[in-house]
Coordinates of N, CA and C in Angstrom, one line a residue:
X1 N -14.8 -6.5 -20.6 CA -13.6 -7.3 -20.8 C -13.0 -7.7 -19.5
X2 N -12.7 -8.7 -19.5 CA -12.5 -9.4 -18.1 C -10.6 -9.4 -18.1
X3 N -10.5 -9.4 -16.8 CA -8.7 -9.2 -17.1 C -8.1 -10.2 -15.7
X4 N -7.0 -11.2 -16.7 CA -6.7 -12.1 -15.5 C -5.4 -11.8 -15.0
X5 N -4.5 -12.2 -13.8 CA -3.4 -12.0 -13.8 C -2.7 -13.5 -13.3
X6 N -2.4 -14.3 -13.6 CA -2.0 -16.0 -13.2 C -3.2 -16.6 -12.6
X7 N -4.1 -16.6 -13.4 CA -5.7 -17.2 -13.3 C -6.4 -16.6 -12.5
X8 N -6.0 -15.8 -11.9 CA -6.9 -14.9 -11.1 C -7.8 -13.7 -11.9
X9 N -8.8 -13.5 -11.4 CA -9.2 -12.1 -12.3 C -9.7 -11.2 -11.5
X10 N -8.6 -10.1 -11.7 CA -8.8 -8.6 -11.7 C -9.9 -7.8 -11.5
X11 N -10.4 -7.0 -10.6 CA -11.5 -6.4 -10.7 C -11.2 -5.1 -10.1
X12 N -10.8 -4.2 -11.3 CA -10.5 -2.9 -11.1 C -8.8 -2.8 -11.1
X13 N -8.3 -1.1 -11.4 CA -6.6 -1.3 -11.7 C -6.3 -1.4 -10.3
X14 N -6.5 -1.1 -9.2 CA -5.9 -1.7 -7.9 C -5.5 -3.2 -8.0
X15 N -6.2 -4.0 -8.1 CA -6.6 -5.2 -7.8 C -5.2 -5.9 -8.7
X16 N -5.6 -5.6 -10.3 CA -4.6 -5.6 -11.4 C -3.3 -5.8 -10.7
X17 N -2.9 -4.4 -9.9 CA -1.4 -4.1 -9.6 C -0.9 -4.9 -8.6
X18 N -1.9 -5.3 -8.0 CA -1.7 -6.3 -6.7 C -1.6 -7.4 -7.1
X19 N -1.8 -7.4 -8.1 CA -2.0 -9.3 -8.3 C -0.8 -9.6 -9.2
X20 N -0.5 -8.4 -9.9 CA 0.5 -8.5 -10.9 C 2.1 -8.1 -10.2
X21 N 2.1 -7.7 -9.0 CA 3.6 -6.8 -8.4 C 2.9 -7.5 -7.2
X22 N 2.4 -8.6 -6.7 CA 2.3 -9.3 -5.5 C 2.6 -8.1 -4.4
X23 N 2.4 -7.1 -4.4 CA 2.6 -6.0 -3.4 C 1.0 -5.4 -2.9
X24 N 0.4 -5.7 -1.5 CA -0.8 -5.6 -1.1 C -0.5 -3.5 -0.8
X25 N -1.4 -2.8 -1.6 CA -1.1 -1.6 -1.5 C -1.7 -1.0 0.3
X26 N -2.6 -1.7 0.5 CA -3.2 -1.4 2.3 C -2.1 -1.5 2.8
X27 N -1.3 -2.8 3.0 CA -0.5 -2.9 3.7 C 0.4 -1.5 4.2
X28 N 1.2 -1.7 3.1 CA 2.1 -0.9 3.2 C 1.7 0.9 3.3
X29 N 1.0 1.1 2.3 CA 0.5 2.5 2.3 C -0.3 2.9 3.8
X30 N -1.4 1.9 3.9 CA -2.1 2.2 4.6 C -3.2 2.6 4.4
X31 N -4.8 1.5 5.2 CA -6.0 1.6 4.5 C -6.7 3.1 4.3
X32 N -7.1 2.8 3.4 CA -8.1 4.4 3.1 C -8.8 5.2 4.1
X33 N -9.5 3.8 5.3 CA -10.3 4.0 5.9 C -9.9 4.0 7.3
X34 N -10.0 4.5 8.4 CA -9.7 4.6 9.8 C -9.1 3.3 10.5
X35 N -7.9 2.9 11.5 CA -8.3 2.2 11.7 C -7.3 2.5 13.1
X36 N -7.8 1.7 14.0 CA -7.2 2.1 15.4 C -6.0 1.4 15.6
X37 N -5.1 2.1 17.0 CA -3.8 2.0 17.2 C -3.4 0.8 16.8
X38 N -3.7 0.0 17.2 CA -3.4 -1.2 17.3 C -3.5 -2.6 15.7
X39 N -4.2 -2.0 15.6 CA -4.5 -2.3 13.6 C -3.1 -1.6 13.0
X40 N -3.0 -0.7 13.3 CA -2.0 -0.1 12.4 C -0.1 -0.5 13.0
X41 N -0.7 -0.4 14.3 CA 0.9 -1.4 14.9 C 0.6 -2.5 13.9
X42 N -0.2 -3.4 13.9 CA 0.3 -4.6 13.6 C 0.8 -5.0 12.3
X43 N -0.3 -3.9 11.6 CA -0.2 -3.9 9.7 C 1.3 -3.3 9.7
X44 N 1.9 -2.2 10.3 CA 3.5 -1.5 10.2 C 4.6 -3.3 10.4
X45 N 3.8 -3.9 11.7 CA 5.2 -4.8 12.0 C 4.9 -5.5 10.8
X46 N 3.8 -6.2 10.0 CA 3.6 -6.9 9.0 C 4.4 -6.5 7.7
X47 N 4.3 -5.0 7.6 CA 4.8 -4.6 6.4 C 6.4 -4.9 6.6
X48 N 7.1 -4.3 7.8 CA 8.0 -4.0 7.8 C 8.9 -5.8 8.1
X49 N 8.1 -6.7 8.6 CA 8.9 -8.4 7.9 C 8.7 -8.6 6.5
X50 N 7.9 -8.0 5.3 CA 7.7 -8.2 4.3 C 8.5 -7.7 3.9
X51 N 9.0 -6.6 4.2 CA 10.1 -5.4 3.7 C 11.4 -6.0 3.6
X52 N 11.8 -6.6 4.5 CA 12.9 -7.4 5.0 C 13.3 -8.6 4.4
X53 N 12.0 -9.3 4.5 CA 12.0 -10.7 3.5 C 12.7 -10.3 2.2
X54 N 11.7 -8.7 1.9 CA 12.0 -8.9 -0.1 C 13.4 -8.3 0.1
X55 N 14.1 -7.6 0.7 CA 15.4 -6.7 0.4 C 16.4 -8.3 0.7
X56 N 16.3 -9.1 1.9 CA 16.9 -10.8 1.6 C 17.0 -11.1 0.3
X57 N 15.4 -11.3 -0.1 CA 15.9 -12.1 -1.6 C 16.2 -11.5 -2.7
X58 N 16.4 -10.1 -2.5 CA 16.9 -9.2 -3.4 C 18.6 -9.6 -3.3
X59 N 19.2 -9.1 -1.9 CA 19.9 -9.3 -1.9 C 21.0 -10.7 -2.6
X60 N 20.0 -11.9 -2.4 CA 20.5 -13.0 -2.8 C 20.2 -13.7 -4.5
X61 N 19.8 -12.5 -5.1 CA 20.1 -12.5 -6.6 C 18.4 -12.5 -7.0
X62 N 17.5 -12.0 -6.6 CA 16.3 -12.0 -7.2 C 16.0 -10.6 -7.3
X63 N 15.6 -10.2 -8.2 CA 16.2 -9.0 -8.9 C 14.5 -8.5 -9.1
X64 N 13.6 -9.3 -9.1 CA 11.9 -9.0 -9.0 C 11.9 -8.8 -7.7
X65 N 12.3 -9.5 -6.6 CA 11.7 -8.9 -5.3 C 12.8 -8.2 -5.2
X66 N 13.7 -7.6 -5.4 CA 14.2 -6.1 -5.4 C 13.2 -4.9 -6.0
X67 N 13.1 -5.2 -7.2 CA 12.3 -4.0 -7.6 C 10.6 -3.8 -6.8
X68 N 10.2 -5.0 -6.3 CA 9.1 -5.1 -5.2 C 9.3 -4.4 -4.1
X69 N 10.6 -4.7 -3.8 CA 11.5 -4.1 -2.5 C 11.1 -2.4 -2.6
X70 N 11.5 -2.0 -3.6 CA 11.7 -0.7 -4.0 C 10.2 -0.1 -3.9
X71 N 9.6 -1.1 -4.7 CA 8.0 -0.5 -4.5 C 7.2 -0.2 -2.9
X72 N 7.7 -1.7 -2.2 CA 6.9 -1.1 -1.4 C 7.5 -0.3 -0.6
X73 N 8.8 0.2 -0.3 CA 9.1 1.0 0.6 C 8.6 2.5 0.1
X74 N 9.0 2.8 -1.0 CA 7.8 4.0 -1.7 C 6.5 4.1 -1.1
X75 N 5.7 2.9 -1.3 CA 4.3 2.7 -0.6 C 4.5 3.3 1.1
X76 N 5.7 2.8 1.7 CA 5.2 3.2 2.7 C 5.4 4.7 3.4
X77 N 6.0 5.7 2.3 CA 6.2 6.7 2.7 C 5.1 7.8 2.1
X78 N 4.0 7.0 1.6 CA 3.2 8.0 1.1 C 2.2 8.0 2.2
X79 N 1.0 8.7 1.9 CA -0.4 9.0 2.0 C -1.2 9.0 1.8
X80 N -2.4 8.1 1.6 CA -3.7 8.5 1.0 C -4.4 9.8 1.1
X81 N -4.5 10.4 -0.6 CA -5.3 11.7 0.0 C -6.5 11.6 1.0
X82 N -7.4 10.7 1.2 CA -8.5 10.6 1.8 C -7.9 11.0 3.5
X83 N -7.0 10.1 3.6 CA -6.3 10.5 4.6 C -5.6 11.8 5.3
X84 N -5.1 12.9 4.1 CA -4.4 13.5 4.8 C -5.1 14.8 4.6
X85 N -6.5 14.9 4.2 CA -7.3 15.4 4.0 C -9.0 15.4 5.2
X86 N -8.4 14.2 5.9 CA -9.4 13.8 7.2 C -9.6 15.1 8.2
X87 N -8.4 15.5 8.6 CA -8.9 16.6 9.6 C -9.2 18.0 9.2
X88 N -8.8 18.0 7.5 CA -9.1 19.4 7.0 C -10.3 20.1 7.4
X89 N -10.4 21.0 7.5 CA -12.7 21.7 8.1 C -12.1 23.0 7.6
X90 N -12.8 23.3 6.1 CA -12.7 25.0 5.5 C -13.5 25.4 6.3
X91 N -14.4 25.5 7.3 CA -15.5 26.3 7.8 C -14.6 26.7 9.2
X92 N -13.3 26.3 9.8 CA -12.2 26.5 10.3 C -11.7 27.2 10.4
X93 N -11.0 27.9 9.1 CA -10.3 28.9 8.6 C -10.9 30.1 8.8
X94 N -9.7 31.0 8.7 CA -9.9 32.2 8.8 C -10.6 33.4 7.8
X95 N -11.4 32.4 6.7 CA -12.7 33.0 5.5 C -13.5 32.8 5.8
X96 N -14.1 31.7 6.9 CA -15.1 31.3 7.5 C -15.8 32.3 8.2

């Protein structure tokens, strides 16, 4: 079953949520995968004019990019487990 969101089609529930809450989850969360100083300065300045944009037109009676608003600042205070799970080493510890 194929799944569209405003003629686009979805490929996988990530994709879905992105297309449907216009909210890019990398952005803001931050990618799964490594990426150096400077990738991540620019993705943070990026997120954080997006941030700004949507709390403007929230403020100015759009009530969808409020609740966008809402979402992504959530997004940006999490973690990917992949991520906060990178420097873990059980062979480390003290059972080792």
């Amino acid at each position: 079953m194929r799944t569209f969101v405003a003629g686009q089609e979805a490929h996988g529930d990530i994709e879905f949520a992105e297309l449907a809450l216009g909210i890019d989850l990398d952005l803001f969360r931050g990618p799964l995968v490594s990426e150096t100083e400077g990738e991540r300065a620019a993705r943070e300045d990026a997120a954080r004019d997006i941030l700004a944009a949507l709390r403007a037109e929230a403020e100015a009676g759009d009530e969808i990019a409020g609740w966008d608003a809402l979402y992504a600042d959530a997004l940006t205070r999490t973690v990917p487990f992949l991520r906060s799970v990178r420097g873990f080493r059980p062979e480390a510890g003290e059972a080792a």
